[in-house]
């Protein structure tokens, strides 16, 4: 999971993605509007639930929670550092602050979701 989050954050940290976030916050969610944005989020949850379901079946992560919800719980909090620190004018300190918040979240998330078998 840390590698997955690292790849997502690397993408979000790129100058192009940061410009997109700034435009999104300033001008709205694009041609699809909020419905399009919601559909994209739901599509991502659908796709990402598959590896989580496999990890649940293997006993590596808690199976008492729906895999799709686990995806939400991993990624929804990542929006805070993204919106606060990964904007078009982000300085190196912003990128560092985002990384610290993400690292703290991933450590906490793993402490909650991993089973003893995954240790």
Tab-separated table of C-alpha atoms in Angstrom:
chain	number	residue	atom	x	y	z
A	1	UNK	CA	0.000	0.000	0.000
A	2	UNK	CA	2.762	2.503	0.678
A	3	UNK	CA	3.984	2.016	-2.911
A	4	UNK	CA	0.471	2.548	-4.276
A	5	UNK	CA	0.054	5.760	-2.284
A	6	UNK	CA	3.550	6.904	-3.285
A	7	UNK	CA	2.658	6.512	-6.972
A	8	UNK	CA	-0.593	8.436	-6.514
A	9	UNK	CA	1.137	11.227	-4.622
A	10	UNK	CA	3.921	11.407	-7.220
A	11	UNK	CA	1.290	11.932	-9.878
A	12	UNK	CA	-0.542	14.530	-7.846
A	13	UNK	CA	2.751	16.311	-7.087
A	14	UNK	CA	3.643	16.846	-10.737
A	15	UNK	CA	3.404	20.448	-11.939
A	16	UNK	CA	0.629	19.533	-14.397
A	17	UNK	CA	-1.498	17.844	-11.705
A	18	UNK	CA	-0.947	20.750	-9.326
A	19	UNK	CA	-2.080	23.217	-12.011
A	20	UNK	CA	-5.154	21.042	-12.604
A	21	UNK	CA	-6.006	21.123	-8.882
A	22	UNK	CA	-5.677	24.878	-8.834
A	23	UNK	CA	-7.946	25.245	-11.873
A	24	UNK	CA	-10.428	22.758	-10.428
A	25	UNK	CA	-10.648	24.690	-7.181
A	26	UNK	CA	-10.899	28.027	-8.953
A	27	UNK	CA	-13.132	27.211	-11.922
A	28	UNK	CA	-15.082	24.106	-11.000
A	29	UNK	CA	-14.990	20.463	-11.927
A	30	UNK	CA	-14.918	20.701	-15.717
A	31	UNK	CA	-17.322	19.711	-18.442
A	32	UNK	CA	-18.820	16.811	-16.520
A	33	UNK	CA	-19.507	18.992	-13.529
A	34	UNK	CA	-19.717	17.500	-10.080
A	35	UNK	CA	-21.535	14.455	-11.473
A	36	UNK	CA	-18.556	13.727	-13.724
A	37	UNK	CA	-16.157	14.109	-10.827
A	38	UNK	CA	-18.287	11.821	-8.652
A	39	UNK	CA	-18.428	9.227	-11.440
A	40	UNK	CA	-14.642	9.314	-11.804
A	41	UNK	CA	-14.201	8.793	-8.062
A	42	UNK	CA	-16.648	5.875	-8.054
A	43	UNK	CA	-14.886	4.320	-11.046
A	44	UNK	CA	-11.546	4.533	-9.238
A	45	UNK	CA	-13.075	2.896	-6.149
A	46	UNK	CA	-14.464	0.089	-8.311
A	47	UNK	CA	-11.075	-0.558	-9.899
A	48	UNK	CA	-9.043	-0.314	-6.704
A	49	UNK	CA	-11.317	-2.550	-4.667
A	50	UNK	CA	-10.036	-5.595	-6.602
A	51	UNK	CA	-6.539	-5.733	-5.090
A	52	UNK	CA	-7.967	-5.023	-1.642
A	53	UNK	CA	-10.425	-7.902	-2.036
A	54	UNK	CA	-7.519	-10.210	-2.992
A	55	UNK	CA	-5.565	-9.059	0.058
A	56	UNK	CA	-8.635	-9.717	2.206
A	57	UNK	CA	-9.017	-13.219	0.766
A	58	UNK	CA	-5.338	-13.858	1.517
A	59	UNK	CA	-5.856	-12.705	5.110
A	60	UNK	CA	-3.479	-9.777	4.763
A	61	UNK	CA	-5.999	-7.027	5.486
A	62	UNK	CA	-9.147	-7.002	7.572
A	63	UNK	CA	-11.997	-8.788	5.854
A	64	UNK	CA	-14.747	-7.417	8.095
A	65	UNK	CA	-14.954	-4.249	5.999
A	66	UNK	CA	-16.073	-3.938	2.376
A	67	UNK	CA	-13.029	-3.631	0.095
A	68	UNK	CA	-14.605	-0.678	-1.684
A	69	UNK	CA	-14.912	1.189	1.640
A	70	UNK	CA	-11.312	0.374	2.520
A	71	UNK	CA	-10.293	2.085	-0.731
A	72	UNK	CA	-12.276	5.157	0.321
A	73	UNK	CA	-10.684	5.201	3.774
A	74	UNK	CA	-7.209	5.071	2.230
A	75	UNK	CA	-7.665	7.741	-0.419
A	76	UNK	CA	-10.232	10.246	0.904
A	77	UNK	CA	-7.904	11.664	3.604
A	78	UNK	CA	-5.184	12.123	0.984
A	79	UNK	CA	-7.245	14.927	-0.518
A	80	UNK	CA	-6.417	17.213	2.411
A	81	UNK	CA	-2.660	17.397	1.772
A	82	UNK	CA	-3.369	17.459	-1.953
A	83	UNK	CA	-5.619	20.505	-1.736
A	84	UNK	CA	-3.607	22.318	0.926
A	85	UNK	CA	-0.119	21.770	-0.437
A	86	UNK	CA	-0.121	20.468	-4.015
A	87	UNK	CA	-1.276	23.562	-5.876
A	88	UNK	CA	0.223	25.313	-8.899
A	89	UNK	CA	2.395	27.614	-6.765
A	90	UNK	CA	3.632	24.886	-4.413
A	91	UNK	CA	7.108	25.442	-3.043
A	92	UNK	CA	9.419	22.656	-1.870
A	93	UNK	CA	8.165	23.235	1.695
A	94	UNK	CA	4.598	22.557	0.504
A	95	UNK	CA	5.676	19.301	-1.120
A	96	UNK	CA	7.477	18.285	2.069
A	97	UNK	CA	4.432	19.133	4.193
A	98	UNK	CA	2.200	17.069	1.908
A	99	UNK	CA	4.590	14.125	2.113
A	100	UNK	CA	4.664	14.292	5.933
A	101	UNK	CA	0.855	14.268	6.168
A	102	UNK	CA	0.634	11.403	3.688
A	103	UNK	CA	3.263	9.360	5.512
A	104	UNK	CA	1.432	9.854	8.824
A	105	UNK	CA	-1.857	8.803	7.254
A	106	UNK	CA	-0.399	5.683	5.613
A	107	UNK	CA	1.205	4.575	8.893
A	108	UNK	CA	-2.098	5.025	10.718
A	109	UNK	CA	-4.124	3.351	7.963
A	110	UNK	CA	-1.827	0.323	7.946
A	111	UNK	CA	-2.018	0.049	11.738
A	112	UNK	CA	-5.808	-0.192	11.441
A	113	UNK	CA	-6.208	-2.369	8.345
A	114	UNK	CA	-3.403	-4.949	8.438
A	115	UNK	CA	-3.920	-8.308	10.096
A	116	UNK	CA	-1.422	-10.182	12.249
A	117	UNK	CA	-0.835	-12.488	9.301
A	118	UNK	CA	0.514	-9.578	7.230
A	119	UNK	CA	3.145	-8.681	9.821
